[in-house]
Short mmCIF file of C-alpha atoms in Angstrom, two decimals:
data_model
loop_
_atom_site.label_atom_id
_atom_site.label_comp_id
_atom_site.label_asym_id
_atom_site.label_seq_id
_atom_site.Cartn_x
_atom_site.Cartn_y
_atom_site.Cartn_z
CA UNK O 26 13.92 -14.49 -31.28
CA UNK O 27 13.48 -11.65 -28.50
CA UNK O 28 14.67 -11.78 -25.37
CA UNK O 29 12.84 -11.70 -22.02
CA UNK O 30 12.91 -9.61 -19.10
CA UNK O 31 13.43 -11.48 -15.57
CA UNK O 32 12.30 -9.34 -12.60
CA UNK O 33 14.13 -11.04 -9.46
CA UNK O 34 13.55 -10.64 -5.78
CA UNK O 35 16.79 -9.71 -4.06
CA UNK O 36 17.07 -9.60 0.16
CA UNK O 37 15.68 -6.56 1.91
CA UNK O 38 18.50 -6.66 5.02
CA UNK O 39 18.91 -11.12 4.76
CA UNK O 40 21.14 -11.93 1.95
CA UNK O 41 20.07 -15.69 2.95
CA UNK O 42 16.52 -14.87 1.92
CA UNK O 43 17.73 -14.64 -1.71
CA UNK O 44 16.30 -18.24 -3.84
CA UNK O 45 18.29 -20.25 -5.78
CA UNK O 46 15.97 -19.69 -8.99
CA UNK O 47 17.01 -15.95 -8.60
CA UNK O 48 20.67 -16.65 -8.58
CA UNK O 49 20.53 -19.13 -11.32
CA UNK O 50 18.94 -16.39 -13.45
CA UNK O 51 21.34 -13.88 -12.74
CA UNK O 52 24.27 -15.90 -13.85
CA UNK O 53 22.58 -16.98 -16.66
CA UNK O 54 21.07 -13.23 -18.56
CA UNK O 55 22.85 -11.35 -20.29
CA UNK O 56 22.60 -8.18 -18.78
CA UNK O 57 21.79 -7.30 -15.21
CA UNK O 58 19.84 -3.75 -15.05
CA UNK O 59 20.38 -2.60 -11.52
CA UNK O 60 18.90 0.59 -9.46
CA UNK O 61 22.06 1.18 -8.02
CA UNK O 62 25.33 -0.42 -9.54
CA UNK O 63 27.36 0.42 -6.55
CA UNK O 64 24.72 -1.16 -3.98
CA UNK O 65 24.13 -4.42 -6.25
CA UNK O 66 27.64 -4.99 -7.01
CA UNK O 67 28.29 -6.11 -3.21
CA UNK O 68 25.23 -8.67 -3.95
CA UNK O 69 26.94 -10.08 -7.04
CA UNK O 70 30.16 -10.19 -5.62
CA UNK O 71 29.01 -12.31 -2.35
CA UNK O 72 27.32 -15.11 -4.75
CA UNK O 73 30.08 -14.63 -7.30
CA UNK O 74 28.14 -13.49 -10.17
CA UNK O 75 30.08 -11.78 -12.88
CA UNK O 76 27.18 -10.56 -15.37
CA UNK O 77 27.77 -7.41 -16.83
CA UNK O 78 25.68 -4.54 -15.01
CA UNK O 79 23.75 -1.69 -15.98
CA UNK O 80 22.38 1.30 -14.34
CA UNK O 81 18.44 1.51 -14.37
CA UNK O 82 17.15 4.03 -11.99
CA UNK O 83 14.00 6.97 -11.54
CA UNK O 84 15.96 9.64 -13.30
CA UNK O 85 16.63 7.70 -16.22
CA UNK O 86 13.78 5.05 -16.76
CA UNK O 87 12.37 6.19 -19.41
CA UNK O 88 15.21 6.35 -21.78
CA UNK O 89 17.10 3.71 -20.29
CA UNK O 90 13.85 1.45 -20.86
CA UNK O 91 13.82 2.28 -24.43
CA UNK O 92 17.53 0.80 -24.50
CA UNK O 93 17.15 -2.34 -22.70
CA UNK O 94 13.48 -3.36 -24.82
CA UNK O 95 16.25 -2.65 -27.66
CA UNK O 96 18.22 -5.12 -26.41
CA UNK O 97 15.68 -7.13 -25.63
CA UNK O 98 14.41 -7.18 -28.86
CA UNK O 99 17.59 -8.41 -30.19
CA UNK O 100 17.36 -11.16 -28.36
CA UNK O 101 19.33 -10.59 -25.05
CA UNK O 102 17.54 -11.57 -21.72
CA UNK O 103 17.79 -9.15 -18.65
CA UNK O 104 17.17 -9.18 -15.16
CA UNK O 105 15.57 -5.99 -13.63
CA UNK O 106 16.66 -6.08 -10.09
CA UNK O 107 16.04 -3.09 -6.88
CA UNK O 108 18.18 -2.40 -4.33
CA UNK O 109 15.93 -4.22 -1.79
CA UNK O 110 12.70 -6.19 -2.45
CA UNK O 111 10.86 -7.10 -5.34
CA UNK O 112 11.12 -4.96 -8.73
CA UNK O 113 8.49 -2.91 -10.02
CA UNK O 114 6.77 -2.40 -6.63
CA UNK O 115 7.16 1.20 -5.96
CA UNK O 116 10.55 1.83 -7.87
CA UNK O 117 11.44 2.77 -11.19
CA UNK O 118 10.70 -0.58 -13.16
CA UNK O 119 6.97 0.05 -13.37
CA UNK O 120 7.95 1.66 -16.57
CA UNK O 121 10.10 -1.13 -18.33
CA UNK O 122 7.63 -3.54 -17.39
CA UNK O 123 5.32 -1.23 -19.27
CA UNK O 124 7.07 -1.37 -22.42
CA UNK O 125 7.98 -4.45 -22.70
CA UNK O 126 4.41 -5.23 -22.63
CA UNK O 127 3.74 -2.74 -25.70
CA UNK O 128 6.99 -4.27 -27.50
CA UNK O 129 5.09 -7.75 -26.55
CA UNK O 130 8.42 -9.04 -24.80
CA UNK O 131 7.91 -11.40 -22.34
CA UNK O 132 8.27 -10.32 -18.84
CA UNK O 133 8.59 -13.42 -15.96
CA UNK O 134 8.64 -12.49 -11.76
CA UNK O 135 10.93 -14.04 -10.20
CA UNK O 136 9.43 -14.25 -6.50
CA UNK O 137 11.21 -13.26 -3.17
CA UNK O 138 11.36 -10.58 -0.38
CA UNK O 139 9.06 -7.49 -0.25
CA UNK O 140 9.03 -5.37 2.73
CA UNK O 141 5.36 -4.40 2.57
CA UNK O 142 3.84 -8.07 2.77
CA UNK O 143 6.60 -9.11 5.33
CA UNK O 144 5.41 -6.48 7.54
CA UNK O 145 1.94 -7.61 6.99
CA UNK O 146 2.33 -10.80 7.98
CA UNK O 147 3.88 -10.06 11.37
CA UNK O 148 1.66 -6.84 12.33
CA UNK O 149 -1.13 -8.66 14.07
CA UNK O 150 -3.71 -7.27 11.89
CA UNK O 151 -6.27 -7.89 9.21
CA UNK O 152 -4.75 -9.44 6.66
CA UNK O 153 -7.35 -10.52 4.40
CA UNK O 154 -7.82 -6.91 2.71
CA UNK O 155 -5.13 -4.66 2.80
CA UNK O 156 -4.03 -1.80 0.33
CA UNK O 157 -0.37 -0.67 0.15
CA UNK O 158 0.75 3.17 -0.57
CA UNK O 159 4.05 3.01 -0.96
CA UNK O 160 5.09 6.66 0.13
CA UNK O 161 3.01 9.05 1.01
CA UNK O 162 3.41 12.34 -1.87
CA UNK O 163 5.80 14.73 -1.35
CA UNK O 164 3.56 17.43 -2.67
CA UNK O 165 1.62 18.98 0.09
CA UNK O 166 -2.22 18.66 -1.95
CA UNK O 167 -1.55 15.17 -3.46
CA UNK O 168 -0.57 13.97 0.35
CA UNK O 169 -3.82 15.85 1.86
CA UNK O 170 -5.93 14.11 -1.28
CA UNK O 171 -4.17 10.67 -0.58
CA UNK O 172 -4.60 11.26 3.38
CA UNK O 173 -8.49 12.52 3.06
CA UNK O 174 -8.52 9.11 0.98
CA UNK O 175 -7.43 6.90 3.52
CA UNK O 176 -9.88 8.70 6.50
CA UNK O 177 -12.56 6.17 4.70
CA UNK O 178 -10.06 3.16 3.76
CA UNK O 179 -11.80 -0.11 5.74
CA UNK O 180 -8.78 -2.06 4.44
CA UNK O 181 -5.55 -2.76 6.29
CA UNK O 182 -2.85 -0.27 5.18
CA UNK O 183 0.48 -0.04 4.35
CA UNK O 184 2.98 2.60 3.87
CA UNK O 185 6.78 3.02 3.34
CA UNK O 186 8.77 5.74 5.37
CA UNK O 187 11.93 7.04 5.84
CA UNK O 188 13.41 7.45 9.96
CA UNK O 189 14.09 11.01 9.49
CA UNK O 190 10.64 11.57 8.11
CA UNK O 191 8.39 8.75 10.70
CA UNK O 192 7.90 11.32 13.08
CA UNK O 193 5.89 13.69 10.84
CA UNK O 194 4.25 10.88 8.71
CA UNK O 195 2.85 9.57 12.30
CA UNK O 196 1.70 13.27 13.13
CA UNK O 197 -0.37 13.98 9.85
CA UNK O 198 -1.63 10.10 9.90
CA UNK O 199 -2.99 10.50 13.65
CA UNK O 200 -4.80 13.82 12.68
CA UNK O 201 -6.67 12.18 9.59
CA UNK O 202 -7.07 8.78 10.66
CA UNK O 203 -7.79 9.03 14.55
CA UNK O 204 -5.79 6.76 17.04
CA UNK O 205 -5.89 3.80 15.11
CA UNK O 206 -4.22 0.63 16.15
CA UNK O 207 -0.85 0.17 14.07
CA UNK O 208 2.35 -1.70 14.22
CA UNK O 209 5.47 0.28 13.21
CA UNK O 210 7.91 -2.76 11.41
CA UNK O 211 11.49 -1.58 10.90
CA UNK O 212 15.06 -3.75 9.99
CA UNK O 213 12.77 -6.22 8.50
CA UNK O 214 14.70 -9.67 8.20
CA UNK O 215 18.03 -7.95 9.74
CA UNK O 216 19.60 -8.68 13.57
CA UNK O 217 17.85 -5.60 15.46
CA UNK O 218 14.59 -6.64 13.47
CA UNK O 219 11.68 -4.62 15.24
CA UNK O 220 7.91 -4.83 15.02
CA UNK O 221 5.86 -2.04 17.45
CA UNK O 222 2.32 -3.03 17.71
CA UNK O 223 1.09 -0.07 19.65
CA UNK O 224 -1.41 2.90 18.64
CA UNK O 225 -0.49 5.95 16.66
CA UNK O 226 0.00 8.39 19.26
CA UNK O 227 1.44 5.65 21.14
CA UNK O 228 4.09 4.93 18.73
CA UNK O 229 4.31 8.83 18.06
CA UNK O 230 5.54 9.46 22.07
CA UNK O 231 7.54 6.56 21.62
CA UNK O 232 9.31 7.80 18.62
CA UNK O 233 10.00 10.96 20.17
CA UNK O 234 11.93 9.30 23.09
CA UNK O 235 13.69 7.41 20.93
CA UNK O 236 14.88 8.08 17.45
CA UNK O 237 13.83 5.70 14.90
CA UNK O 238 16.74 4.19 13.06
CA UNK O 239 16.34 1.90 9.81
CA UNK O 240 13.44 2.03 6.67
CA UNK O 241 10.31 1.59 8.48
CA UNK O 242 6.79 -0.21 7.45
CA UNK O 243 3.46 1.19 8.68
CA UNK O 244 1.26 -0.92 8.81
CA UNK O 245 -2.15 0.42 10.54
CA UNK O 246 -5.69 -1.07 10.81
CA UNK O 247 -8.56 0.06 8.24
CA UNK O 248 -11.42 2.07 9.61
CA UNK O 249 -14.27 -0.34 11.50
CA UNK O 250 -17.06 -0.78 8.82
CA UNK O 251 -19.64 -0.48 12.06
CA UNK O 252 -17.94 2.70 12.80
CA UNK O 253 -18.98 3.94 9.12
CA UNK O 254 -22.90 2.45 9.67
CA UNK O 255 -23.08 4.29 12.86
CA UNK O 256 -21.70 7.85 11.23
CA UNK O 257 -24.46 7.23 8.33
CA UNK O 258 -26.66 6.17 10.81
CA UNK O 259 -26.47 9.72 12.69
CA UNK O 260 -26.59 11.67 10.03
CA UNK O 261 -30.04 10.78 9.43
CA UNK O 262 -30.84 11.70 12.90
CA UNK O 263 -30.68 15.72 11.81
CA UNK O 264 -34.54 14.95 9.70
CA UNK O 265 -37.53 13.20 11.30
CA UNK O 266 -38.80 9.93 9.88
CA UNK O 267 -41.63 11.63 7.98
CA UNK O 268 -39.24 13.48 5.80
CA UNK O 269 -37.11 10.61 4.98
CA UNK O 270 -40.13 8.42 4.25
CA UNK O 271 -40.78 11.54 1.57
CA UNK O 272 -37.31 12.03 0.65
CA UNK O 273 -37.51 8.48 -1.34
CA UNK O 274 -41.16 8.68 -1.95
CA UNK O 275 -40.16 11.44 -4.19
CA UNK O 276 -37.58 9.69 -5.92
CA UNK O 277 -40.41 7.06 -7.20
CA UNK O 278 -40.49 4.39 -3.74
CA UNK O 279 -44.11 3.25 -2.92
CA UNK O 280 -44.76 3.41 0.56
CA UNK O 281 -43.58 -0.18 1.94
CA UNK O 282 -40.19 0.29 -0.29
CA UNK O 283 -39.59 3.82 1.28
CA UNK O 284 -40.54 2.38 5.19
CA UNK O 285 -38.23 -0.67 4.42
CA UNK O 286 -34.93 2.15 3.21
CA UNK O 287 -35.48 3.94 5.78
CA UNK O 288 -35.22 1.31 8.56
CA UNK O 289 -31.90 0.18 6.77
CA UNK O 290 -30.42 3.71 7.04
CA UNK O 291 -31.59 4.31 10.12
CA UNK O 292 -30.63 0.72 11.88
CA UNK O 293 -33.68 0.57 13.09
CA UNK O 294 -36.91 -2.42 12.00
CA UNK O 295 -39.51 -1.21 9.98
CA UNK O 296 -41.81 -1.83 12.83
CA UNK O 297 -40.18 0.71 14.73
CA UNK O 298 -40.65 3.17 12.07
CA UNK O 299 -44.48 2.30 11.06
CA UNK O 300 -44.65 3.03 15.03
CA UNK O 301 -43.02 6.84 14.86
CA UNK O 302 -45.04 7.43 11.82
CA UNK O 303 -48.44 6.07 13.33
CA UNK O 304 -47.24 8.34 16.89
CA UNK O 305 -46.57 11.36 14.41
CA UNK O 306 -49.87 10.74 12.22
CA UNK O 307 -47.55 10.95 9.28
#
């Protein structure tokens, strides 16, 4: 019978925040695959866990992934665990979740910390529809595509980012997004735990006063839907209402279904346009 692969939470900065189902699985596997053997060890050491360890990390996922669905297939269980957070989520175990799918193992989460929805919780913003990016692309075109991406995004957002790298991230996000409300979330769950709700260019000057210290969250509000009806809105400003009542009567509209589209892109009733037109003696 195969085994199954366990993908447990561990603390991002509170080694209290670690649950008891997590520990009980990571006495009980057979194998622990870790990002960073040196980093876990300390975790395993302070709840006395003595399961063997293994190294499972971006520079050797794939192969190492191969081994462990081996394993796996054998019939030994192993817990995937990060060196902060939740496994899977923007680290290397994407990929042995993915095979253990196509090698039909079983594959069980283990819930716990993640920095990205702790951060949400406590920014102050919308939290109903968010999208997380991780971090932003290293490669200059994919992190202009991504940013150009995210001018439109109505959705609360979410990005990772290192200290040495905040003040640059903040830069290029204030010059694609605007000045958008944001709240900068750094030492998430540790003593000096910090959460900036301030503006982009606020927390830009701020930054550059004081040098950030610790991982940091961005989290930063979506772009107002009204402010995206009011752009579309303006844009058909630039032609009169005759020529958008013949731009869709073109395309197949009879009159009344052409006089009602254009009062919806325009914001405007279709009184109001029956009115230019009848002015215009269009």
């Amino acid at each position: 019978m195969a085994g199954r692969l366990y993908l447990c939470a561990t603390p991002i900065g509170n080694l209290e925040d670690i649950t008891f189902r997590v520990l009980d699985t990571l006495k009980k596997v057979d194998l622990i695959a870790a990002e960073d053997t040196r980093h876990s060890i300390k975790l395993l050491n302070h709840f006395q866990i003595k399961t063997p360890m293994t190294s499972y990390h971006e520079y050797n996922k794939v192969d190492k992934a191969r081994y462990l669905v081996g394993q796996m297939i054998k019939g030994q269980d192993i817990a995937l665990i990060t060196d902060a957070g939740t496994p899977g989520i923007s680290d290397p175990g994407e990929e042995l979740v993915r095979q253990c799918w196509e090698a039909k193992i079983k594959v069980t989460s283990l819930p716990g910390p993640t920095a990205c929805i702790t951060a949400l919780a406590m920014a102050g913003l919308g939290t109903r529809r968010f999208c997380f990016e991780a971090f932003l692309p290293f490669d200059k075109k994919e992190r202009q595509w991504v940013l150009d991406e995210l001018k439109e995004e109505t959705r609360t957002i979410i990005l990772y980012e290192a200290p040495h790298h905040l003040i640059k991230t903040l830069e290029e996000l204030l010059e694609a997004l605007g000045d958008r409300r944001a709240t900068i979330c750094r030492e998430l769950t540790k003593q000096h735990e910090e959460a900036f709700r301030t503006t982009l260019s606020e927390a830009l000057d701020h930054y550059k006063r004081e040098v950030p210290r610790g991982e940091c969250v961005v989290v930063i509000e979506g772009r107002a839907r009204e402010e995206i009806v009011r752009e579309q809105q303006r844009s058909w400003e630039e032609i009169s209402v005759g020529a958008h009542m013949e731009k869709y009567e073109k395309e197949g509209m009879d009159r009344k279904g052409a006089m009602k589209a254009v009062a919806r892109d325009r914001g405007i009733s279709k009184r109001e346009v029956y009115q230019i037109l009848l002015e215009k003696g269009e």
